[in-house]
mmCIF file of C-alpha atoms and ligand atoms in Angstrom:
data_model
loop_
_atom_site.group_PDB
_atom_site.id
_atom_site.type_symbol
_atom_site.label_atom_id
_atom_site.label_comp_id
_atom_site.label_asym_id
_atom_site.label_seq_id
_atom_site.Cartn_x
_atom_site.Cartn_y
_atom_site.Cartn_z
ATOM 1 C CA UNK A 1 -18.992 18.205 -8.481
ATOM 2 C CA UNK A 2 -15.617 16.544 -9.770
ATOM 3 C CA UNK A 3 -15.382 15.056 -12.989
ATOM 4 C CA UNK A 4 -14.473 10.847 -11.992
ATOM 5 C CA UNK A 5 -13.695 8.665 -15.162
ATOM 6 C CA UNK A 6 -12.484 5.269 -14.554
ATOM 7 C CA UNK A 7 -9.127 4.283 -15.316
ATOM 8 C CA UNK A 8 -9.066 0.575 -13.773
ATOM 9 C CA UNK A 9 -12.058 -1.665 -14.265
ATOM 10 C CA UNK A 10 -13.352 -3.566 -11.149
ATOM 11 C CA UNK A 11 -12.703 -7.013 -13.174
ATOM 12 C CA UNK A 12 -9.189 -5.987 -13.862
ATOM 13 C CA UNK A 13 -8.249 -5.392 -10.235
ATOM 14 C CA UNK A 14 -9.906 -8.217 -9.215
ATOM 15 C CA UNK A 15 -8.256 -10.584 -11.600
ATOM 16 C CA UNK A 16 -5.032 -8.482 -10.854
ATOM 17 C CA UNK A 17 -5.398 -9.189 -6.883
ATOM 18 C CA UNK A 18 -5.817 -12.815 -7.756
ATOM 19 C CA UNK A 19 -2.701 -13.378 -9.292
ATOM 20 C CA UNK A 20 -0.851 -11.234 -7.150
ATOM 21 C CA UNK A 21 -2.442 -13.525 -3.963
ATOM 22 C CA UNK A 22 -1.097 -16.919 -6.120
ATOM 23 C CA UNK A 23 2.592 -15.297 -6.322
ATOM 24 C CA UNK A 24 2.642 -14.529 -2.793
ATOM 25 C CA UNK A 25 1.193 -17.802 -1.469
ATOM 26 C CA UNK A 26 4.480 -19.492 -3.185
ATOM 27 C CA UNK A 27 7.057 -16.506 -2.273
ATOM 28 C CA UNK A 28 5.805 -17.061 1.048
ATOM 29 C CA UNK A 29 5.438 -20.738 2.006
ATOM 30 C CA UNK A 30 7.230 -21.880 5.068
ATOM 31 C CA UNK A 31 7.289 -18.229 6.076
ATOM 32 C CA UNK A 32 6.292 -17.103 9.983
ATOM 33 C CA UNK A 33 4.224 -14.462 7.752
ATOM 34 C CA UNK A 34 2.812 -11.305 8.379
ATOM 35 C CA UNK A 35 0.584 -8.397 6.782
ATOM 36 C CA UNK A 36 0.897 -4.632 8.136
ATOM 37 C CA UNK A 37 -1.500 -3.056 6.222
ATOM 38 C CA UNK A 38 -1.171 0.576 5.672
ATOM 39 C CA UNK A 39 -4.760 2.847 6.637
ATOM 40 C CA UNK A 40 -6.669 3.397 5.397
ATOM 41 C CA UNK A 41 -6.173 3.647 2.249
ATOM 42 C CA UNK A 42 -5.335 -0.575 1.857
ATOM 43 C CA UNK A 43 -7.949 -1.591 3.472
ATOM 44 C CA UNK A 44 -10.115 -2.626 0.795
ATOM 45 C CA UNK A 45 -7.115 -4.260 -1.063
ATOM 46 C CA UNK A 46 -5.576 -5.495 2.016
ATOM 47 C CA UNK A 47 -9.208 -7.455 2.862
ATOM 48 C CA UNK A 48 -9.240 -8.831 -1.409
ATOM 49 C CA UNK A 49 -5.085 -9.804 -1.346
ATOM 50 C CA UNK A 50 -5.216 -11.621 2.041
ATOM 51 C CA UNK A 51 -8.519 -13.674 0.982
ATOM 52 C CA UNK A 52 -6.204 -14.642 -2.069
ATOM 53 C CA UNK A 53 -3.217 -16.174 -0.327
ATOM 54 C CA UNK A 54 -3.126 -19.338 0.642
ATOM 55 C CA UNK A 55 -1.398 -19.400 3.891
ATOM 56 C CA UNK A 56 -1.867 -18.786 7.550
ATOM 57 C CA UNK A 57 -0.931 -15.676 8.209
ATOM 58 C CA UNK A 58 -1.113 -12.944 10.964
ATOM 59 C CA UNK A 59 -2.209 -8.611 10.315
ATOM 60 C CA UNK A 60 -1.886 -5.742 11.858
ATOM 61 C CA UNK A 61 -2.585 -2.776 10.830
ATOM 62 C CA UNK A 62 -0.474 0.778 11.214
ATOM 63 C CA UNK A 63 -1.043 4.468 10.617
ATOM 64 C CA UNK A 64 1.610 6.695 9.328
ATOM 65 C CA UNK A 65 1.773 9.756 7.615
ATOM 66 C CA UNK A 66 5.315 11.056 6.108
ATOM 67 C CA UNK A 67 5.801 15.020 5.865
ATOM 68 C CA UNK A 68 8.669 16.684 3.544
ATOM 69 C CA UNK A 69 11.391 17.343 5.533
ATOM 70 C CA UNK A 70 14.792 19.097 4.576
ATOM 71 C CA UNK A 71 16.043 16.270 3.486
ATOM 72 C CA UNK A 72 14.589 13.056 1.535
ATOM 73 C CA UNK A 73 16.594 10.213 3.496
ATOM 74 C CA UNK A 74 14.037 7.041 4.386
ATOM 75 C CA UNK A 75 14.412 7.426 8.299
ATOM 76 C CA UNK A 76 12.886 10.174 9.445
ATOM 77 C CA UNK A 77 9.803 12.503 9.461
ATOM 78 C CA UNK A 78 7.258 9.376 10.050
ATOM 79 C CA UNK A 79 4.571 10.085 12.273
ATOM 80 C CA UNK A 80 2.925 6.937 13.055
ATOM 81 C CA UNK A 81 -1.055 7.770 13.885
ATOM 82 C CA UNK A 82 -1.463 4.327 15.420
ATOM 83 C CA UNK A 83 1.049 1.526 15.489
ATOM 84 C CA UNK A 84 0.688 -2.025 15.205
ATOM 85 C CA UNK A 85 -0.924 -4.314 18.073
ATOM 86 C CA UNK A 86 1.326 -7.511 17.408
ATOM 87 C CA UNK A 87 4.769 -7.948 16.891
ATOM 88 C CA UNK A 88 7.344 -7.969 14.208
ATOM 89 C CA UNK A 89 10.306 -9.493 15.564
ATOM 90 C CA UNK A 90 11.670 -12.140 13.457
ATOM 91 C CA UNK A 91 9.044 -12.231 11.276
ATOM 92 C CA UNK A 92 8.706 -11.595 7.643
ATOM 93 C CA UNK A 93 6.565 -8.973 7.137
ATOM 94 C CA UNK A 94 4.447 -7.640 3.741
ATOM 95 C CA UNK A 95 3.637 -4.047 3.956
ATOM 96 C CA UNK A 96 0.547 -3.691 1.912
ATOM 97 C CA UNK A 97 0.434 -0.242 0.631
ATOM 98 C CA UNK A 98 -2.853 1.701 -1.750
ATOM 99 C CA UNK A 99 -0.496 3.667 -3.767
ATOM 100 C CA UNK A 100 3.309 3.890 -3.608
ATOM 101 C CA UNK A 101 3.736 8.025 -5.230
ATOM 102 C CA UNK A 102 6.596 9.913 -3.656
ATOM 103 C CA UNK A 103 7.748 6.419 -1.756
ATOM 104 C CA UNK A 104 8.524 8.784 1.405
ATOM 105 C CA UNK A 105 5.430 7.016 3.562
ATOM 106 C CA UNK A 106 6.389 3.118 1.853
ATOM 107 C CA UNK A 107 10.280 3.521 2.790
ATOM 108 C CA UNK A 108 9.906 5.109 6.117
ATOM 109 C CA UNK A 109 7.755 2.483 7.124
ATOM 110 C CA UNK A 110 9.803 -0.565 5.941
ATOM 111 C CA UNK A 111 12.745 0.938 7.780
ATOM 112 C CA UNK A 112 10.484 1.647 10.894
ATOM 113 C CA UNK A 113 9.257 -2.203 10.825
ATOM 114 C CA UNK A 114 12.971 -3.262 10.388
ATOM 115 C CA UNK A 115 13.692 -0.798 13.768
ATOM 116 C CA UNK A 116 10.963 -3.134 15.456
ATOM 117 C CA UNK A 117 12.972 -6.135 15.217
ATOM 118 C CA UNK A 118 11.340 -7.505 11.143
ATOM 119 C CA UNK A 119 13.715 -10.188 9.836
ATOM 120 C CA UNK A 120 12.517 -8.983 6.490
ATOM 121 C CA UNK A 121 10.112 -6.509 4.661
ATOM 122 C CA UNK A 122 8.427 -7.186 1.250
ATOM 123 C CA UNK A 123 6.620 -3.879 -0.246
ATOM 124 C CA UNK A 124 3.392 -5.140 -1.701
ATOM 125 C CA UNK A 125 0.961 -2.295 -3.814
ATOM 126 C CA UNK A 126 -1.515 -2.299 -5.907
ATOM 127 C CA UNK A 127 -0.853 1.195 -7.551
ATOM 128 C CA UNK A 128 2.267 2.692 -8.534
ATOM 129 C CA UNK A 129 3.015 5.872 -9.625
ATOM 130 C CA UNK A 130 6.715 5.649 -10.282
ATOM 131 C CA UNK A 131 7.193 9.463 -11.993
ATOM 132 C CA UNK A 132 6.702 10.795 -8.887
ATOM 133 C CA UNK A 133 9.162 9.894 -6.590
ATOM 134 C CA UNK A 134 11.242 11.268 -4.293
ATOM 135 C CA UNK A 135 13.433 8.329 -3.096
ATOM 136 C CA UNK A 136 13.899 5.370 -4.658
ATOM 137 C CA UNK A 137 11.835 2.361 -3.633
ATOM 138 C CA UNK A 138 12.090 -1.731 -4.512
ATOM 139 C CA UNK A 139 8.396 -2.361 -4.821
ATOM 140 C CA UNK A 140 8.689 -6.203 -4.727
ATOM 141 C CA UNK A 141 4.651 -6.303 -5.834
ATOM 142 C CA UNK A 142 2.638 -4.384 -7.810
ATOM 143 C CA UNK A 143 -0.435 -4.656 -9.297
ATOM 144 C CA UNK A 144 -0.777 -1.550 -11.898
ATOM 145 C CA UNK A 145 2.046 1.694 -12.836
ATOM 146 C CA UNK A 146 -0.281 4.337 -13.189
ATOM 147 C CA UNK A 147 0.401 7.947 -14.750
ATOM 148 C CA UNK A 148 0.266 10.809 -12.850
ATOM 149 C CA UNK A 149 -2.975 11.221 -12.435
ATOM 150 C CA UNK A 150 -4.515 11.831 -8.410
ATOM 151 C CA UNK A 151 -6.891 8.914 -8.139
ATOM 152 C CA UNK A 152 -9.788 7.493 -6.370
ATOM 153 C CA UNK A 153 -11.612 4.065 -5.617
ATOM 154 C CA UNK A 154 -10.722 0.742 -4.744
ATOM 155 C CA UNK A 155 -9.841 2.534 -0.926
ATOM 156 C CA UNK A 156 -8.041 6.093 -2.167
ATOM 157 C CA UNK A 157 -9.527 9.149 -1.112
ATOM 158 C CA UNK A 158 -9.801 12.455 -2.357
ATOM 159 C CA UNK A 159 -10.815 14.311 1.208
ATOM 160 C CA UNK A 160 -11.680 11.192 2.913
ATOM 161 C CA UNK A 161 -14.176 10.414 0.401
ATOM 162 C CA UNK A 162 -14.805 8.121 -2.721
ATOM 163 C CA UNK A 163 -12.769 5.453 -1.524
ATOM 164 C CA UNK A 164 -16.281 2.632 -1.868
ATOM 165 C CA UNK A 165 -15.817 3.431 -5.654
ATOM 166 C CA UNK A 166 -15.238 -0.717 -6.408
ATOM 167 C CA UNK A 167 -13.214 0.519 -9.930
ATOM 168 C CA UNK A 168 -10.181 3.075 -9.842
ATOM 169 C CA UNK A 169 -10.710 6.414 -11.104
ATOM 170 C CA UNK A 170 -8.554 9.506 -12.470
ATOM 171 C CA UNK A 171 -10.687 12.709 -10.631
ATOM 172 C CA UNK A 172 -10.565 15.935 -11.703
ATOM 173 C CA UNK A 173 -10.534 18.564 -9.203
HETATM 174 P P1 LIG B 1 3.843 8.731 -0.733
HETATM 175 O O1 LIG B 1 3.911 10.067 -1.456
HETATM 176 O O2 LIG B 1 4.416 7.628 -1.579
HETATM 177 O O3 LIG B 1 4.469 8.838 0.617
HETATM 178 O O4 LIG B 1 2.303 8.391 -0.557
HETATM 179 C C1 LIG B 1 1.595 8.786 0.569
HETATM 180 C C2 LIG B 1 0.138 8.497 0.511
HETATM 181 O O5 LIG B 1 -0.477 9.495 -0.289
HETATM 182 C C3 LIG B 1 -0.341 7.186 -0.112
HETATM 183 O O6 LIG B 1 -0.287 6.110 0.748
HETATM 184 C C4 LIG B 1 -1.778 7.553 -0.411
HETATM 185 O O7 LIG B 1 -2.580 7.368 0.742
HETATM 186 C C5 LIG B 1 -1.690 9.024 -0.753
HETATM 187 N N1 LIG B 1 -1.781 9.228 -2.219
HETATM 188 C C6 LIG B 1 -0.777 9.367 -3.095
HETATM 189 N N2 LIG B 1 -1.239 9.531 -4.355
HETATM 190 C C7 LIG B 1 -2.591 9.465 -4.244
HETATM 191 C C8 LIG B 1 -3.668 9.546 -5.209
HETATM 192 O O8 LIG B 1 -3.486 9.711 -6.433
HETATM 193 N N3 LIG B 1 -4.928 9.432 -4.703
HETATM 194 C C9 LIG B 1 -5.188 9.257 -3.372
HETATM 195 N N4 LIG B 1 -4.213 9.155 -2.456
HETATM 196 C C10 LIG B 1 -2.935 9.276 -2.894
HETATM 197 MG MG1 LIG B 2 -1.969 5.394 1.967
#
């Protein structure tokens, strides 16, 4: 078995989500609005943020993974797993991202969605884990900088499972 401690409470991230729902219902008013969720691994925060803001709004949801490639520019090596079902164009968009670590996946995305015709991409996350990254990223929301610690619950996975933990936890493997 792996040792899991807990790191984030469940009443901090849900206090956390709350307030970051508030500041995006006003960053966001008289927006044509819309969440691409990242799977899986935002789905649980994607279903808490979007129940906190205020404002009609339309999601999709897309699945990308981004593998090392020679270089570290934001454009390529983005495989998208399955893409979004409605569209961006001329839309303002919030990417709603688990955990932001190398920023590879977060950037790659945002400049995919921007390929698809976005007017504008916001990067929205409720972990960060800023020593580890590769290329540099302008999270516009966060919810919690982490260490560097691989992590579990609230949606992250350590081999697909542990992500129904409701509190986030540091796991030792
Ligand atoms: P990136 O390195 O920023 O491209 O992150 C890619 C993906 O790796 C994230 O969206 C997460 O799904 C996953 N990931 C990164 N760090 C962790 C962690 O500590 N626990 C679980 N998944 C992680
Ligand atoms: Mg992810």
């Amino acid at each position: 078995m792996h040792k899991v401690e807990e790191l984030i409470s469940e009443k901090d991230i849900a206090a956390k989500v709350t307030a970051m729902g508030s500041l995006i219902s006003k960053d966001f008013k008289d927006k044509d609005f819309m969440v691409v969720s990242v799977l899986k691994g935002s789905f649980i925060f994607t279903a808490d943020l979007v129940r906190n803001i205020d404002l009609p709004l339309e999601i999709a949801f897309i699945s990308a993974s981004s593998y090392d490639g020679e270089t570290t520019t934001s454009s390529g090596n983005l495989k998208i797993r399955c893409d979004i079902d409605i569209s961006v164009e001329n839309k303002t968009v919030l990417l709603v991202e688990d955990i932001v670590d190398t920023g590879l996946t977060i950037s790659r995305l945002k400049d995919y969605l921007y390929k698809k015709g976005a007017e504008c991409v916001k990067i929205c996350t409720i972990f960060d884990k800023p020593d580890r990254r590769k290329i540099e990223v302008d999270v516009d929301y966060c919810g919690f900088v982490i260490p560097n610690e691989f992590v579990v619950g609230y949606g992250l996975d350590y081999n697909n499972k542990y992500r129904n933990l409701k509190n986030l936890c540091k796991i030792t493997i």
